Amino acid sequence: MSDVLDAPTRAARLNYVGGEWVPSASGATYSKVNPMRPVESVGEFSASTEADVDAAVAAAATAFPVWSRLPAARRAGYLTAAAAALERRAEEIARDMSTEMGKPLREARGETARASQILRYAASEAFRPVGELFEQSLTGAQVSTRRRALGVVGLITPWNFPIAIPVWKLAPALIYGNTVVLKLAYEAPLTGLHIAEAFAEAELPAGVLNVLTGRGSTVGAALVEHPHVRAISFTGSVATGHGVRDTATKAGKRVQLELGGHNPMIVMDDADLERAVDAAYAGAFWSAGQKCTATRRIYVQRSVYDTFRAALLARIERGRVGDPLDEDVEVGPIVNEAQFDEVIGAIERGRNDGGTVIAGGDRADEHGYLIPPTVFEGVGDDAFLSCEEVFGPVTSLYRFETFDEALARANAVTFGLSTALFTSNLARATRFADEAQAGLIHVNSQTAGAEVHVPFGGIKASGFGPHEQGRAAIEFYTEIVTVYVDP
């Protein structure tokens, strides 16, 4: 199917710029298909251009002086109103999410609720201190610090969390007084446009939030390069993220990157195995493994390996794979054909590298982009599957003898996003928290998942710049100034 249709059969979804719903400057659109039924179109969306970025940035720049001077408590009112608007349309949003990118309905509902929670948390930041007061050492006169908004910030978001990630970027940006240009994921525009609709319902002042759809290579690149954008927050692939970083930092912009992961889970012989199996299944296969925090490697101590293996395979057998709108389905489709082909190719490469598939491994539906939970064993530590992220429902099992061995192997990859340990030994858990090379460290819980009020982010090749969410967000979206006042 062509990306751009000259005569769409139904009205295209519009961009939201300067408080108005507008088509792309070129009038071009693109079609997004349902990954469960690729013959069905989800809708037509604006194929934005550099001109649309210029218009959005101009609107944001015009809105910034008034918005940044508005008392934070009044800014918070718009966020809480938008949260209420999302809650009113939560079921519609969840169903749109399932239809356009394949996330099972139960997870889509949870993500939608999380977006509202993020907005309400960010609104609470209005009632925190805005700086610190000190005393000058020689005179005793005042010296204080204050945080100020940056200006126009550009947000580039992925398709795998099409409402939570845009919201967890824009909510702190707005509450701290910035104005925003949000570039939605090409593969999940419908869900993201609900955010713009919610803020429109909240009567957010024109230009404070501007939302564009279209290709990253066009819209995202123009946003990164735009001279009036002060900062860029990006979530996506490592390769694209490095390009964003290099271009933006060269232009003197602030940059925040959340990139890939290759997240390990260690299961000791003193672990609650039933709990560990459930966590492995959820971490590796929910959202069809399309999470940067998904469990890619599972290290199991040799004495319980066979028991764990049998229980995991039994859990996979009980799982439901299929239409994400089915209430009972746990694993839905891969987001699009290209991504589906990439995952299938990675599975074949895993076989060619000597790995053995013990579950899944083949297409699960004649038409939909479905891949069942796939488990490898016998994969070498230096093999492709052990080192590179496969963004699908694919994980590998490994035996180990000692905790020292497991920790060293878990830490060996270039990524450092999330990691998990299952054990009943407190001393071992404490050491894991000290030595695991990841930004998110879980003890007796799955590698995926994060709370809205604490920092989220990776180390090593998984991230760049300040972490997101919680109080950590203030470090990226504000600048600190020191004010001396002498009578």
XYZ file of C-alpha atoms in Angstrom:
487
model
C 0.000 0.000 0.000
C 1.264 3.482 -0.848
C 2.220 5.710 2.042
C 0.451 8.691 0.512
C -3.034 8.571 -0.961
C -4.101 11.363 -3.303
C -7.800 10.818 -2.683
C -8.515 9.351 0.734
C -11.855 7.580 0.996
C -12.679 9.232 4.334
C -11.683 12.426 6.083
C -8.083 12.338 7.236
C -7.179 12.956 10.860
C -5.631 16.391 11.195
C -2.675 17.893 12.988
C -3.250 20.073 16.052
C -1.341 23.351 15.690
C -1.925 26.686 17.391
C -5.143 25.428 18.967
C -6.637 24.441 15.591
C -7.135 21.167 13.715
C -5.343 21.614 10.411
C -4.273 19.405 7.475
C -0.639 19.062 6.531
C 0.725 21.932 4.485
C 1.038 19.664 1.447
C -2.392 18.108 1.867
C -0.786 14.644 1.709
C -1.978 11.789 3.910
C -0.975 8.231 4.704
C -2.934 5.147 5.640
C -2.369 3.057 8.793
C -3.536 -0.563 8.638
C -4.759 -2.899 11.360
C -1.900 -5.361 12.084
C -4.395 -8.087 12.976
C -6.289 -7.574 9.708
C -3.917 -5.827 7.288
C -6.643 -5.464 4.654
C -8.407 -3.020 7.009
C -7.358 0.613 7.266
C -7.468 2.244 10.685
C -7.595 5.664 9.064
C -5.915 8.366 7.033
C -3.502 10.720 8.762
C -1.639 13.894 7.859
C 1.724 13.248 6.220
C 3.348 16.327 7.701
C 6.265 18.195 6.175
C 8.981 20.611 7.261
C 6.465 23.425 6.739
C 4.186 21.880 9.353
C 7.085 21.740 11.801
C 7.806 25.415 11.149
C 4.164 26.298 11.854
C 4.043 24.213 15.026
C 7.285 25.634 16.403
C 6.126 29.171 15.605
C 2.869 28.558 17.472
C 4.747 27.140 20.457
C 7.205 30.037 20.501
C 4.365 32.565 20.416
C 2.586 30.834 23.309
C 5.681 30.462 25.500
C 5.951 33.908 27.156
C 2.412 33.872 28.551
C 2.396 30.159 29.424
C 5.733 30.249 31.243
C 4.587 33.216 33.377
C 1.295 31.574 34.298
C 1.297 30.377 37.932
C 2.139 26.680 38.040
C -1.096 25.903 39.883
C -3.065 27.322 36.952
C -1.000 25.251 34.512
C -1.797 22.242 36.701
C -5.500 22.868 36.213
C -5.181 22.201 32.494
C -3.356 18.929 33.151
C -5.991 17.665 35.565
C -8.751 18.651 33.142
C -6.982 16.749 30.349
C -6.615 13.729 32.662
C -10.363 13.764 33.233
C -10.968 13.997 29.488
C -8.784 10.925 28.888
C -10.651 9.038 31.596
C -13.998 9.831 29.981
C -12.853 8.332 26.686
C -10.641 5.587 28.154
C -12.418 2.658 26.510
C -12.370 4.312 23.080
C -8.660 5.052 23.429
C -7.879 1.493 24.503
C -9.766 0.022 21.550
C -8.092 2.385 19.104
C -4.709 1.395 20.538
C -5.459 -2.319 20.156
C -6.690 -1.808 16.607
C -3.855 0.333 15.277
C -0.789 -1.240 16.918
C -1.934 -4.592 18.314
C -1.627 -4.196 22.085
C -4.062 -6.554 23.862
C -7.088 -4.740 25.228
C -6.281 -5.474 28.869
C -2.873 -3.803 28.500
C -4.269 -0.939 26.422
C -6.746 -0.136 29.176
C -3.974 -0.144 31.748
C -1.796 2.141 29.639
C -4.634 4.605 29.147
C -5.269 4.737 32.892
C -1.567 5.277 33.434
C -1.580 8.302 31.134
C -4.232 9.966 33.267
C -2.270 9.114 36.395
C 0.873 10.692 34.925
C -0.974 13.923 34.195
C -2.319 14.098 37.737
C 1.112 13.385 39.204
C 2.713 16.084 37.052
C 0.030 18.543 38.137
C 1.089 17.985 41.741
C 4.515 19.404 40.873
C 2.881 22.839 40.924
C 2.910 22.715 44.716
C 6.573 21.864 45.240
C 9.361 24.367 45.997
C 10.596 26.359 43.009
C 14.116 26.833 44.394
C 16.254 27.137 47.508
C 17.148 30.096 49.707
C 20.689 30.560 51.022
C 22.645 33.211 52.900
C 25.616 34.994 51.375
C 28.720 34.094 53.352
C 30.157 37.603 53.738
C 27.094 39.821 54.134
C 24.264 37.518 55.155
C 22.159 38.846 52.270
C 19.952 36.566 50.199
C 21.156 34.231 47.508
C 18.643 31.836 46.029
C 18.136 29.402 43.202
C 15.196 29.169 40.865
C 14.201 26.822 38.089
C 12.915 28.259 34.837
C 11.358 26.788 31.725
C 13.532 26.248 28.664
C 11.185 27.371 25.897
C 9.969 25.229 22.996
C 10.725 21.526 23.423
C 10.371 18.826 20.780
C 9.116 15.370 21.737
C 9.522 12.371 19.432
C 7.643 9.294 20.645
C 7.397 5.601 19.672
C 4.467 3.423 18.718
C 4.780 0.729 21.406
C 3.403 2.935 24.213
C 1.387 5.353 22.084
C -0.302 7.245 24.919
C 1.843 6.684 28.029
C 5.182 7.794 26.558
C 3.872 10.980 24.883
C 2.150 11.908 28.137
C 5.108 11.162 30.375
C 7.186 13.503 28.212
C 4.698 16.330 27.713
C 3.260 16.412 31.250
C 6.466 17.582 32.985
C 7.367 19.777 30.008
C 4.078 21.652 30.395
C 3.896 21.888 34.177
C 7.366 23.429 34.319
C 6.285 26.112 31.833
C 7.589 24.921 28.460
C 5.576 24.778 25.263
C 5.615 21.609 23.192
C 5.720 20.234 19.672
C 4.887 16.528 19.849
C 5.699 14.284 16.901
C 3.586 11.125 17.197
C 4.759 7.706 16.073
C 4.067 6.968 12.403
C 2.563 3.593 13.337
C 0.296 4.832 16.144
C -1.139 8.249 15.277
C -4.768 7.530 16.190
C -4.062 6.853 19.855
C -1.780 9.855 20.190
C -4.319 12.261 18.694
C -6.584 11.505 21.649
C -4.047 13.434 23.746
C -4.526 16.534 21.614
C -8.304 16.096 21.811
C -8.133 15.844 25.606
C -6.137 19.069 25.913
C -8.455 20.782 23.439
C -11.365 19.787 25.681
C -9.413 21.174 28.631
C -9.205 24.495 26.722
C -5.424 24.621 26.859
C -4.255 27.990 25.476
C -3.507 27.941 21.763
C 0.025 26.923 20.825
C 1.032 25.462 24.178
C 0.732 21.901 22.815
C 1.091 21.180 19.099
C 0.763 17.647 17.715
C 1.991 16.400 14.327
C 1.776 13.077 12.515
C 4.026 11.762 9.759
C 7.358 10.132 9.116
C 10.231 10.511 11.530
C 12.674 11.001 8.683
C 10.726 14.124 7.684
C 8.930 15.524 10.731
C 11.294 14.260 13.413
C 14.384 15.376 11.543
C 12.982 18.853 10.967
C 12.088 19.142 14.648
C 15.584 18.105 15.739
C 17.177 20.620 13.376
C 14.837 23.544 14.034
C 16.780 26.518 15.452
C 13.972 27.607 17.809
C 13.633 24.229 19.565
C 15.605 24.293 22.816
C 15.476 20.600 23.729
C 14.654 17.218 22.201
C 13.340 14.170 24.066
C 13.389 11.003 21.957
C 12.356 7.401 22.574
C 13.114 4.849 19.876
C 15.834 2.792 18.253
C 19.515 3.053 19.104
C 20.591 3.994 15.582
C 18.000 6.743 15.183
C 18.635 7.987 18.701
C 22.345 8.382 18.060
C 21.564 10.433 14.973
C 19.192 12.625 16.993
C 21.840 13.105 19.676
C 24.602 14.019 17.261
C 22.516 16.509 15.295
C 20.845 18.146 18.286
C 23.919 18.457 20.487
C 25.888 19.939 17.605
C 23.201 22.629 17.443
C 23.507 23.257 21.197
C 20.203 21.657 22.200
C 19.507 19.604 25.289
C 18.968 15.947 24.447
C 17.283 13.101 26.299
C 17.289 9.612 24.790
C 15.542 6.414 25.838
C 16.765 3.630 23.567
C 16.879 -0.158 23.481
C 17.334 -2.859 26.066
C 18.449 -6.468 26.298
C 17.047 -7.195 29.704
C 18.112 -10.225 31.750
C 16.239 -12.108 34.451
C 18.110 -14.324 36.921
C 16.304 -17.158 38.720
C 18.083 -18.651 41.736
C 17.364 -22.085 43.174
C 15.775 -20.487 46.269
C 13.281 -18.466 44.201
C 9.515 -18.844 44.203
C 9.460 -20.614 40.833
C 5.761 -20.152 40.153
C 6.124 -16.420 40.654
C 9.268 -16.360 38.528
C 7.578 -18.216 35.663
C 4.650 -15.796 35.639
C 7.064 -12.848 35.616
C 9.114 -14.370 32.795
C 6.003 -14.945 30.695
C 4.654 -11.434 31.242
C 8.039 -9.770 30.837
C 8.925 -11.585 27.630
C 5.580 -11.902 25.866
C 3.027 -9.306 26.922
C 2.647 -6.623 24.242
C 4.149 -9.275 21.946
C 7.535 -8.453 23.458
C 7.375 -4.982 21.914
C 8.788 -3.208 24.949
C 12.270 -1.874 25.524
C 11.977 -3.360 29.036
C 10.923 -6.827 27.826
C 12.775 -9.875 29.167
C 15.198 -11.056 26.465
C 17.441 -13.426 28.482
C 16.424 -15.774 31.310
C 19.250 -17.266 33.399
C 18.125 -20.193 35.572
C 20.300 -21.969 38.136
C 21.087 -25.471 36.946
C 19.448 -27.320 39.868
C 16.009 -25.830 39.042
C 16.447 -25.295 35.294
C 14.406 -28.302 34.152
C 11.569 -27.520 36.563
C 11.463 -23.875 35.482
C 11.660 -24.809 31.807
C 8.716 -27.207 32.049
C 6.624 -24.690 33.960
C 7.356 -21.886 31.478
C 6.414 -24.082 28.519
C 3.200 -25.053 30.311
C 2.396 -21.380 30.919
C 2.973 -20.645 27.234
C 0.665 -23.502 26.306
C -2.092 -21.999 28.475
C -1.653 -18.521 26.986
C -3.929 -16.962 24.401
C -2.508 -15.566 21.155
C -4.761 -13.738 18.727
C -7.007 -10.729 18.173
C -6.017 -8.023 20.664
C -9.668 -6.942 20.975
C -10.477 -10.353 22.468
C -10.695 -9.881 26.252
C -8.809 -13.139 26.905
C -5.904 -12.608 24.491
C -2.492 -12.024 26.106
C -0.295 -11.807 22.992
C -1.420 -9.792 19.982
C 0.191 -9.014 16.620
C 3.453 -7.324 15.707
C 2.825 -3.698 14.743
C 3.404 -3.959 10.978
C 4.666 -6.199 8.201
C 8.213 -4.852 8.177
C 8.600 -5.400 11.914
C 7.019 -8.854 11.583
C 9.509 -9.821 8.884
C 12.378 -8.540 11.016
C 11.339 -10.668 13.998
C 10.835 -13.772 11.829
C 14.272 -13.146 10.309
C 15.823 -12.876 13.769
C 14.258 -16.201 14.769
C 15.733 -17.837 11.690
C 19.108 -16.300 12.449
C 18.877 -17.688 15.979
C 18.361 -21.152 14.548
C 21.263 -20.720 12.146
C 23.508 -19.649 15.032
C 22.861 -22.990 16.732
C 19.958 -22.127 19.007
C 17.065 -24.555 19.455
C 13.456 -23.355 19.411
C 11.502 -25.074 22.192
C 8.295 -23.014 21.813
C 6.791 -20.945 18.998
C 9.049 -19.814 16.204
C 6.585 -19.637 13.316
C 3.739 -17.460 12.074
C 0.552 -17.985 14.085
C -2.029 -16.524 11.674
C -2.413 -16.613 7.909
C -3.165 -12.893 7.611
C -2.388 -11.105 10.877
C 1.172 -10.347 11.944
C 1.046 -12.848 14.801
C 4.085 -14.597 16.259
C 3.494 -16.860 19.264
C 5.696 -16.763 22.379
C 9.060 -18.068 21.169
C 11.704 -19.571 23.434
C 15.258 -20.567 22.499
C 17.791 -22.595 24.414
C 21.340 -23.554 23.585
C 22.151 -19.991 22.487
C 25.769 -18.933 22.931
C 26.557 -15.859 25.008
C 28.144 -14.199 21.983
C 25.335 -15.125 19.565
C 23.025 -12.561 17.989
C 20.055 -13.391 20.237
C 22.201 -12.933 23.348
C 23.505 -9.517 22.346
C 21.069 -7.689 20.048
C 17.498 -6.627 20.787
C 14.761 -8.486 18.901
C 11.607 -6.406 19.267
C 9.107 -9.241 19.470
C 7.947 -12.178 21.626
C 11.339 -13.907 21.655
C 13.446 -14.888 24.668
C 16.236 -17.357 25.463
C 16.907 -19.701 28.380
C 20.389 -20.223 29.840
C 21.745 -22.441 32.609
C 24.206 -21.174 35.215
C 25.983 -22.531 38.272
C 26.697 -19.622 40.624
C 25.292 -16.162 41.257
C 28.653 -14.604 40.369
C 28.506 -16.281 36.963
C 24.890 -15.232 36.328
C 25.526 -11.614 37.303
C 28.587 -11.364 35.078
C 26.711 -12.787 32.099
C 23.684 -10.581 32.743
C 25.897 -7.478 32.787
C 27.923 -8.450 29.715
C 25.823 -6.732 27.010
C 26.109 -3.107 25.927
C 22.577 -2.273 27.071
C 21.617 -1.342 30.610
C 17.913 -0.625 30.848
C 16.209 -3.176 33.111
C 17.140 -6.339 34.997
C 15.508 -8.714 37.479
C 16.556 -11.226 40.122
C 14.340 -13.857 41.732
C 15.627 -15.039 45.088
C 14.658 -15.318 48.765
C 18.174 -14.387 49.911
C 18.306 -10.808 51.203
C 22.098 -10.527 51.054
C 22.095 -11.642 47.416
C 19.298 -9.206 46.569
C 21.246 -6.372 48.183
C 24.360 -7.208 46.213
C 22.294 -7.359 43.017
C 20.982 -3.857 43.666
C 24.586 -2.668 44.099
C 26.147 -4.416 41.105
C 23.510 -4.940 38.402
C 24.288 -2.700 35.422
C 20.856 -1.317 34.672
C 18.856 1.814 35.338
C 15.861 -0.238 36.521
C 16.578 -3.049 38.983
C 13.836 -5.466 40.030
C 13.943 -8.015 42.830
C 11.190 -10.638 42.544
C 9.293 -8.756 39.826
C 9.376 -8.736 36.019
C 11.741 -6.549 34.008
C 8.877 -4.588 32.407
C 6.837 -1.962 34.194
C 7.529 1.339 35.948
C 5.882 3.627 38.501
C 4.938 7.161 37.481
C 6.485 8.871 40.520
C 10.029 7.494 40.269
C 12.748 7.938 37.625
C 12.694 5.807 34.476
C 15.729 5.346 32.267
C 18.684 3.229 31.285
C 22.443 3.410 31.535
C 25.188 2.293 29.136
C 23.816 2.146 25.562
C 20.197 2.306 26.732
C 19.996 6.011 27.461
C 21.492 9.459 27.264
C 20.789 12.512 29.393
C 18.598 12.854 32.499
C 16.052 10.153 33.284
C 12.332 10.581 32.693
C 9.347 10.585 35.075
C 9.113 11.375 38.765
C 11.100 14.265 40.208
C 13.925 13.426 37.789
C 11.985 15.072 34.948
C 12.698 18.537 36.307
C 16.388 18.139 35.468
C 15.685 17.983 31.750
C 12.798 20.411 31.360
C 14.168 23.320 33.422
C 17.333 25.347 33.810
C 18.531 26.532 37.197
C 19.625 30.114 37.887
C 21.209 31.614 40.988
C 19.966 35.009 42.158
C 21.988 37.320 44.454
C 19.979 40.052 46.210
C 21.892 42.730 48.108
C 20.018 45.500 49.918
